[in-house]
Coordinates of C-alpha atoms in Angstrom, one line a residue:
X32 CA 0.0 0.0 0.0
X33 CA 1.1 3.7 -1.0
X34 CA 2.7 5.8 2.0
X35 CA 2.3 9.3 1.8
X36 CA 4.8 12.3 3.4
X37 CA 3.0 15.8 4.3
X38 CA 4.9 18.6 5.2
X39 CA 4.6 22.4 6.2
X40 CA 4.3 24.8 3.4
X41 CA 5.0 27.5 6.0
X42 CA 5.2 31.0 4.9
X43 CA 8.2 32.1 7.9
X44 CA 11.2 30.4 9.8
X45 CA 9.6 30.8 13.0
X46 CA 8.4 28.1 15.1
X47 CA 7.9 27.5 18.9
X48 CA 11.3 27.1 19.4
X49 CA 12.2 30.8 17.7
X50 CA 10.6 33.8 16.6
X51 CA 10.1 34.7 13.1
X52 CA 13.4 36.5 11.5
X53 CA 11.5 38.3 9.1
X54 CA 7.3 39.0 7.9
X55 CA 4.9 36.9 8.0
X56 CA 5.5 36.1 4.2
X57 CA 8.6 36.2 3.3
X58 CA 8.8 34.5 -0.4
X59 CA 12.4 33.3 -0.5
X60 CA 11.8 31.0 2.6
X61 CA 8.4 30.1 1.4
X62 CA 10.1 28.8 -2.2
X63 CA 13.0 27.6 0.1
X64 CA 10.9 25.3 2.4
X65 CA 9.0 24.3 -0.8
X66 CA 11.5 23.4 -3.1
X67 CA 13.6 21.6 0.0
X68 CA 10.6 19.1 0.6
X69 CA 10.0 18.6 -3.7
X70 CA 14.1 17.7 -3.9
X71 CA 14.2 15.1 -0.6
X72 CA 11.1 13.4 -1.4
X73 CA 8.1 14.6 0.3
X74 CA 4.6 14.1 -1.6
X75 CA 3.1 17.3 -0.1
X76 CA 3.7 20.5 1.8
X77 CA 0.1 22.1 3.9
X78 CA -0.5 25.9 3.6
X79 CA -2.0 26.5 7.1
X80 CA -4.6 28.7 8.6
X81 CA -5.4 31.3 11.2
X82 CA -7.2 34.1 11.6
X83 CA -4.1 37.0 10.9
X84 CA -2.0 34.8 9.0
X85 CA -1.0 35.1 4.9
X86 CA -3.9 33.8 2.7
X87 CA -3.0 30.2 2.5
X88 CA -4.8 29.9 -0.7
X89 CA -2.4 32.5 -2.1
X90 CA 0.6 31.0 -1.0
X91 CA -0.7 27.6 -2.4
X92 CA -0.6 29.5 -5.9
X93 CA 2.8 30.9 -4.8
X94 CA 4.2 27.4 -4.1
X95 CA 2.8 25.5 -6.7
X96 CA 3.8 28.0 -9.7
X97 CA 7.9 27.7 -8.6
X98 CA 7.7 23.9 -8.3
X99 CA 6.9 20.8 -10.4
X100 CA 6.1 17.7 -8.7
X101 CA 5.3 19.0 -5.6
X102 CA 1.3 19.2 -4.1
X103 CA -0.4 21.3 -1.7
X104 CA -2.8 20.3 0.6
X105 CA -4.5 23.9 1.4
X106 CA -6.0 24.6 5.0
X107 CA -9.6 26.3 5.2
X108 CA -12.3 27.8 7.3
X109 CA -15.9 27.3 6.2
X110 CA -16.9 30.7 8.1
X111 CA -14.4 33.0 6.0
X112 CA -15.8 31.9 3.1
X113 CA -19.2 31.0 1.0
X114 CA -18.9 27.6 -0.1
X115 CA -19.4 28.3 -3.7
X116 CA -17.0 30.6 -3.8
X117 CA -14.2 28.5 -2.5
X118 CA -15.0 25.5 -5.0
X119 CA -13.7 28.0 -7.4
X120 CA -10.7 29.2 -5.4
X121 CA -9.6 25.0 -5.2
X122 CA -11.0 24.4 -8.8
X123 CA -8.7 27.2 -10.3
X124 CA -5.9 26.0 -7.9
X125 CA -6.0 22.5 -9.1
X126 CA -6.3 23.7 -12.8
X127 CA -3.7 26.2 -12.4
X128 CA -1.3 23.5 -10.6
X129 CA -2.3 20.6 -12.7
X130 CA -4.2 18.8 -10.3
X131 CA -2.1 18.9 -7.5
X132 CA -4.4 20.1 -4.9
X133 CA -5.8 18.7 -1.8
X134 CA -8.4 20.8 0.3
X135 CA -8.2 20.7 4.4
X136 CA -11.3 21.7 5.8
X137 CA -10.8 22.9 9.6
X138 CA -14.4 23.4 11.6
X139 CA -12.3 25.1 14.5
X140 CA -12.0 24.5 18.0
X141 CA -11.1 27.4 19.7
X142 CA -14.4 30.0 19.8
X143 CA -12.0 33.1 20.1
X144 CA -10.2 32.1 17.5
X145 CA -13.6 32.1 15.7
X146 CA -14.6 35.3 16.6
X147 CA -11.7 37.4 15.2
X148 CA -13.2 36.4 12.2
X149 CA -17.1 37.2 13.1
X150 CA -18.2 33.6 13.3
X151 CA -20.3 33.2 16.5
X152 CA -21.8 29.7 16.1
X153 CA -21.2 27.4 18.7
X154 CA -18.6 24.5 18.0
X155 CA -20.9 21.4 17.6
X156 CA -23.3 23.7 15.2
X157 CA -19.9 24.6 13.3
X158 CA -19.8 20.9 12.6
X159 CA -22.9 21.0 11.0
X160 CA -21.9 23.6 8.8
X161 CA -18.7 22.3 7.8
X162 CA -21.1 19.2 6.8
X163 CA -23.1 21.1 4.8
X164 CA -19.8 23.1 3.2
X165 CA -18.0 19.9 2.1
X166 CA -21.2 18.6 0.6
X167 CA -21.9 21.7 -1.7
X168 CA -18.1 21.5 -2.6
X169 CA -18.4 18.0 -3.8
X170 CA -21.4 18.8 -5.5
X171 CA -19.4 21.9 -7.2
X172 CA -16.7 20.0 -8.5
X173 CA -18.8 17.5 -10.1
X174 CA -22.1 18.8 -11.3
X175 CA -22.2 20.2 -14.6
X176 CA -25.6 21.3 -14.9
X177 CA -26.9 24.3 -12.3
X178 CA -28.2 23.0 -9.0
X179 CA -29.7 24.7 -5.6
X180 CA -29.3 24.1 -2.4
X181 CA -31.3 24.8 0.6
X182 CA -29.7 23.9 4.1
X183 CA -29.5 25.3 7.5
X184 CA -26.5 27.4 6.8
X185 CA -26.5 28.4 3.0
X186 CA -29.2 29.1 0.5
X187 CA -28.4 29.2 -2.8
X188 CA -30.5 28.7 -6.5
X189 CA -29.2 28.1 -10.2
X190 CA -25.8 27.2 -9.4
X191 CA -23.1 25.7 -11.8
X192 CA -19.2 26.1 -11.5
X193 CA -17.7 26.9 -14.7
X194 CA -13.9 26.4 -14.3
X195 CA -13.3 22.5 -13.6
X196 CA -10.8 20.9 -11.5
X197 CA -7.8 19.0 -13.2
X198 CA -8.4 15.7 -10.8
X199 CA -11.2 13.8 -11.4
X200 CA -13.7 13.6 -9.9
X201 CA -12.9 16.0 -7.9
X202 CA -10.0 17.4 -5.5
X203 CA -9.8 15.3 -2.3
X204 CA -11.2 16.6 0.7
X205 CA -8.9 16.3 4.4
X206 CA -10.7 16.8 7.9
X207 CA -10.0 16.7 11.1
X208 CA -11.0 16.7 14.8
X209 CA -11.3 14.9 18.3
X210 CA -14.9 15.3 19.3
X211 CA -18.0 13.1 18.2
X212 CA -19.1 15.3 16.4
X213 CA -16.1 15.5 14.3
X214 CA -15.9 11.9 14.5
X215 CA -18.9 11.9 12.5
X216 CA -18.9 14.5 10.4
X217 CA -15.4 13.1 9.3
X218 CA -16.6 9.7 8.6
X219 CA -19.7 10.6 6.5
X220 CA -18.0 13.1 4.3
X221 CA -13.9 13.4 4.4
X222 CA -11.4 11.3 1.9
X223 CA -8.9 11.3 4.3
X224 CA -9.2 11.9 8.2
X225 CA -6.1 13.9 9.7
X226 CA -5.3 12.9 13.7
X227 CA -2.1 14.3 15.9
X228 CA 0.7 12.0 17.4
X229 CA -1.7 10.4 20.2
X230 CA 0.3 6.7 21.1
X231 CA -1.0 3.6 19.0
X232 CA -3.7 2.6 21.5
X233 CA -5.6 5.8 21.3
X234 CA -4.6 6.4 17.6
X235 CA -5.9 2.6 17.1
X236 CA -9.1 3.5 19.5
X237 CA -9.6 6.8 17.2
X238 CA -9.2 4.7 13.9
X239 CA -11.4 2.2 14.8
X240 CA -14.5 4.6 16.0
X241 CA -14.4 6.3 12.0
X242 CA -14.0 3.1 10.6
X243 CA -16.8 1.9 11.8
X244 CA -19.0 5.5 11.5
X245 CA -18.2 5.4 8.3
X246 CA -19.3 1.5 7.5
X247 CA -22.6 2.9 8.9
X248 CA -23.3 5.6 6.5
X249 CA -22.3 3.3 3.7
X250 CA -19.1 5.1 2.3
X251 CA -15.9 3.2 2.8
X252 CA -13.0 4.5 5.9
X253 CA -10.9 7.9 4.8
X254 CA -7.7 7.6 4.5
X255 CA -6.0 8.0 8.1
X256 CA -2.9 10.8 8.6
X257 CA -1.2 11.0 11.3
X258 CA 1.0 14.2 12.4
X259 CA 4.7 14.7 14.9
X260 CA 7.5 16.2 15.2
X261 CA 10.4 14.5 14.8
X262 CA 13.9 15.4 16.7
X263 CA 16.4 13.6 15.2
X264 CA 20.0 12.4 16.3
X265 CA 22.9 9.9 15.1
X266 CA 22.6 8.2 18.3
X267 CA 20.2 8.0 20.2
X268 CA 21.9 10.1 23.0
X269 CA 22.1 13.1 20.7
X270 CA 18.4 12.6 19.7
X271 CA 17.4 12.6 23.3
X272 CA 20.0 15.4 24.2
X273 CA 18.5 17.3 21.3
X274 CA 14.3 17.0 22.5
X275 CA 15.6 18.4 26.1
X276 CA 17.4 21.3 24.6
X277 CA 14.1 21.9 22.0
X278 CA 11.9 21.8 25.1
X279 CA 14.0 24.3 27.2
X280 CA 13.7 26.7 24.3
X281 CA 9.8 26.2 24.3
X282 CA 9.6 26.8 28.1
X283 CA 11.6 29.8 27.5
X284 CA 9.0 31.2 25.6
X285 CA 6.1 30.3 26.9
X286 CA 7.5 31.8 30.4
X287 CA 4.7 33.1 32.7
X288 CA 2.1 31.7 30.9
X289 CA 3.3 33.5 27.3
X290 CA 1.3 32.2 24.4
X291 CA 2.8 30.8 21.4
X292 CA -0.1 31.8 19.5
X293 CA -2.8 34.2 19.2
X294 CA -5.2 30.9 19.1
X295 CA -4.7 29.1 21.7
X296 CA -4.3 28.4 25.2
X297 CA -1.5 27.1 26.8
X298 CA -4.0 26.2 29.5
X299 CA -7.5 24.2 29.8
X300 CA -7.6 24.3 25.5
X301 CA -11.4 23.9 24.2
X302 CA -11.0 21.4 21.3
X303 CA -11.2 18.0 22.3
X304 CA -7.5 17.3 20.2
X305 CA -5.3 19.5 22.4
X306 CA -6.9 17.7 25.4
X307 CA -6.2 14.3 24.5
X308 CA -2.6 15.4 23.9
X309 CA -2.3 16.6 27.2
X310 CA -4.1 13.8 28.7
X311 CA -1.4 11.4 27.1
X312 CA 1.3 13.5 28.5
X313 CA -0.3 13.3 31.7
X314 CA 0.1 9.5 31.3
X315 CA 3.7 9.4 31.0
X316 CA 6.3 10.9 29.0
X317 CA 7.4 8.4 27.1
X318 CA 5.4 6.3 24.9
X319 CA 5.8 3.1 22.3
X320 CA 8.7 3.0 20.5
X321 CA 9.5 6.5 20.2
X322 CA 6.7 9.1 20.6
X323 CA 7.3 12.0 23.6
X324 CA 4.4 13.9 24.9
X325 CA 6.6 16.6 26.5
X326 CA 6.6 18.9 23.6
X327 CA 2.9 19.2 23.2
X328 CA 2.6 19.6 26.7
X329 CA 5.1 22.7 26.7
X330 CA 2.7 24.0 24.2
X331 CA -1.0 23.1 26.0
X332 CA -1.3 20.6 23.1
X333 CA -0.8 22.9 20.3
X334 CA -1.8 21.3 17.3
X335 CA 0.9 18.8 15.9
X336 CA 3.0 18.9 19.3
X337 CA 4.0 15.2 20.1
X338 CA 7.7 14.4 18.6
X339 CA 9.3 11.2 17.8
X340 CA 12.5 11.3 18.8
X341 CA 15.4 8.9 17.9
X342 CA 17.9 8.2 15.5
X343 CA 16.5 8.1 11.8
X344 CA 16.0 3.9 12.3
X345 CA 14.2 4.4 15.6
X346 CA 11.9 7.0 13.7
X347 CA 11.1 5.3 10.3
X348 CA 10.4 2.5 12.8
X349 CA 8.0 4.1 14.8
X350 CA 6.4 5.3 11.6
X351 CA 5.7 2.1 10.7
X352 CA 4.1 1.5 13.9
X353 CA 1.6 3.8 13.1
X354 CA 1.4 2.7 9.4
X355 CA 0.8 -1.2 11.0
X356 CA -2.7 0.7 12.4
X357 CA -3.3 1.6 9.1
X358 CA -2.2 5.2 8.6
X359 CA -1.0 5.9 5.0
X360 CA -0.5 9.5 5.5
X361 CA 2.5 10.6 7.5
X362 CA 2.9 14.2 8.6
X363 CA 5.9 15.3 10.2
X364 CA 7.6 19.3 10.8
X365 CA 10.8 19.8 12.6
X366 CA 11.9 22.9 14.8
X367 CA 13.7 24.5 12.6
X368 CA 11.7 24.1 9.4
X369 CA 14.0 24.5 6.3
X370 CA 17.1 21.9 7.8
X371 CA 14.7 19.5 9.6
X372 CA 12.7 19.2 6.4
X373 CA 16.1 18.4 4.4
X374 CA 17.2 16.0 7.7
X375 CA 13.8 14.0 7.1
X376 CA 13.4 13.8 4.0
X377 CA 17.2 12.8 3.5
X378 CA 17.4 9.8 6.5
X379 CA 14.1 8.5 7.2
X380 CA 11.7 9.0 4.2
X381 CA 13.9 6.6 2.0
X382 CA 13.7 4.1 4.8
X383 CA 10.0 4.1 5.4
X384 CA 9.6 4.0 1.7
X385 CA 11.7 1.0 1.6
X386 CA 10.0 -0.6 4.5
X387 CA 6.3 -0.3 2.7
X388 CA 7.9 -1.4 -0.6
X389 CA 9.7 -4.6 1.2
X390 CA 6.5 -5.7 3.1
X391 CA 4.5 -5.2 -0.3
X392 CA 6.3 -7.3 -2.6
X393 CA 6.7 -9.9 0.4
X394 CA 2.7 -9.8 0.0

């Protein structure tokens, strides 16, 4: 079975080990970061979302006119934008990129996050509308004749796309999210199902519970994705000495309670995600064969915050723990963006590559 690589398409050098040397976009580390994971064989970089941050879609366009192979999986809010309007922001994408674009619809889980941007619905009736947004995009892509719609959250009459996506039938559609709401919603309607670095028994527990949601509503399982961050060594001393030293620099800057992030709390975090992180850290550190829970607990379970740390074997091993559970999507961003990415791609990549191809031919 295929095993896919995702990486960060960010816009900036900073992380939450450093602040940002320069803007918020800066296009020669944009094209940098890019063309790094396209030459050391990664399958995709994501163009992410927040509320003040560069227009992902934008830098989507940005990325995939200075590279060839190399495909973008582009992050977006159903409350920023009408739903008819962004199947022709992805349609143009994928034709102007030759159908190399993936769409990664976020509901949102923190409500002040939300409302910088004026939306005011509560987070389980978010979910609902997220339903109703990825079924009008689908719809979009794929109808050729006009079409209404008439849901709780949009209204619309006489509608027909006129510029057509490269892929067919459509673009693919990623989701993700902790709750059962998302659960559901994710089940019934995504292509592939995006989950954070949780240790194999939860990730298992997580995969099993959409599986079988989606068996219900009659569709086959999504594709499952998994996300870390690796911290990577020759040895495993310098791997281990390495996390420590990444952590210090976190605690540094989250000192008295600092946020890394004008979304979220470092503290009690609303979206069910962060709090299973933090409720594996509070389990243990260590986990498995490689996965360390002190990172995302640094960062109150920030998103992709759980690292696998090892030497490149221990690493493409632990990969393949997760890809024994049946995760073909593996997404991974270092601390420092631009040489991580290169380290990765370089040292482990090949040898989970290699791994998938062995245990396929051995089929």
């Amino acid at each position: 079975m295929p095993v896919e690589f995702l990486g960060i398409g960010a816009t900036n050098d900073g992380t939450e080990t450093r602040p940002r040397s320069g803007p918020a976009f800066d296009p020669a580390f944009t094209l940098a970061l890019a063309r790094a994971h396209e030459e050391t064989g990664w399958d995709r970089v994501l163009t992410a979302y927040s509320s003040g941050s560069p227009d992902p879609a934008q830098a989507a366009a940005y990325i995939a006119d200075h590279t060839e192979r190399l495909q973008l999986l582009l992050a977006h809010r159903p409350n920023v934008s009408y739903p008819t309007f962004t199947a022709k922001t992805v349609a143009t994408l994928d034709a102007m990129s030759g159908g190399r674009l993936t769409l990664h619809v976020i509901t949102g889980g923190n409500d002040h996050e939300q409302q910088r941007e004026g939306d005011v619905l509560p987070k389980d009736r978010r979910y609902d509308r997220t339903r109703e947004a990825i079924q009008i995009l689908k719809r979009a892509w794929t109808e050729r004749e006009p079409w209404d719609f008439h849901g709780e959250h949009y209204d619309f009459s006489d509608f027909v796309l006129d510029v057509e996506p490269v892929q067919k039938p459509r673009p693919r559609i990623s989701f993700g999210g902790s709750s059962p709401a998302a659960y559901k919603v994710g089940a019934e309607e995504a292509d592939i199902y995006a989950l954070w670095g949780e240790p194999l028994a939860g990730t298992a527990e997580q995969i099993t519970t959409i599986t079988q949601l989606a068996k219900e509503a009659g569709r086959p399982a999504p594709t499952f994705q998994v996300a870390f961050r690796p911290i990577l060594g020759r040895t495993e001393e310098e791997a281990w000495e390495k996390a420590h030293a990444t952590v210090a620099r976190i605690r540094e800057r989250t000192a008295g309670g600092r946020q890394l992030t004008r979304r979220h709390k470092l503290t009690d975090p609303e979206n069910a995600g962060s709090q299973r992180l933090l409720a594996s850290a509070a389990e243990g550190e260590r986990h498995d064969r490689a996965l360390w829970t002190v990172t995302a607990a640094a960062t109150g379970g920030a998103g992709n915050s759980t690292a696998l740390v090892g030497t490149p074997e221990t690493v493409a091993a632990a990969l393949m723990d997760y890809y024994d559970l049946g995760v073909r999507i593996l997404s991974a961003r270092g601390y420092d963006l631009l040489e991580d990415a290169k380290e990765f791609g370089r040292e482990v990549i090949p040898l989970v590559r290699q791994e998938v191809a062995r245990r396929d031919a051995a089929a």
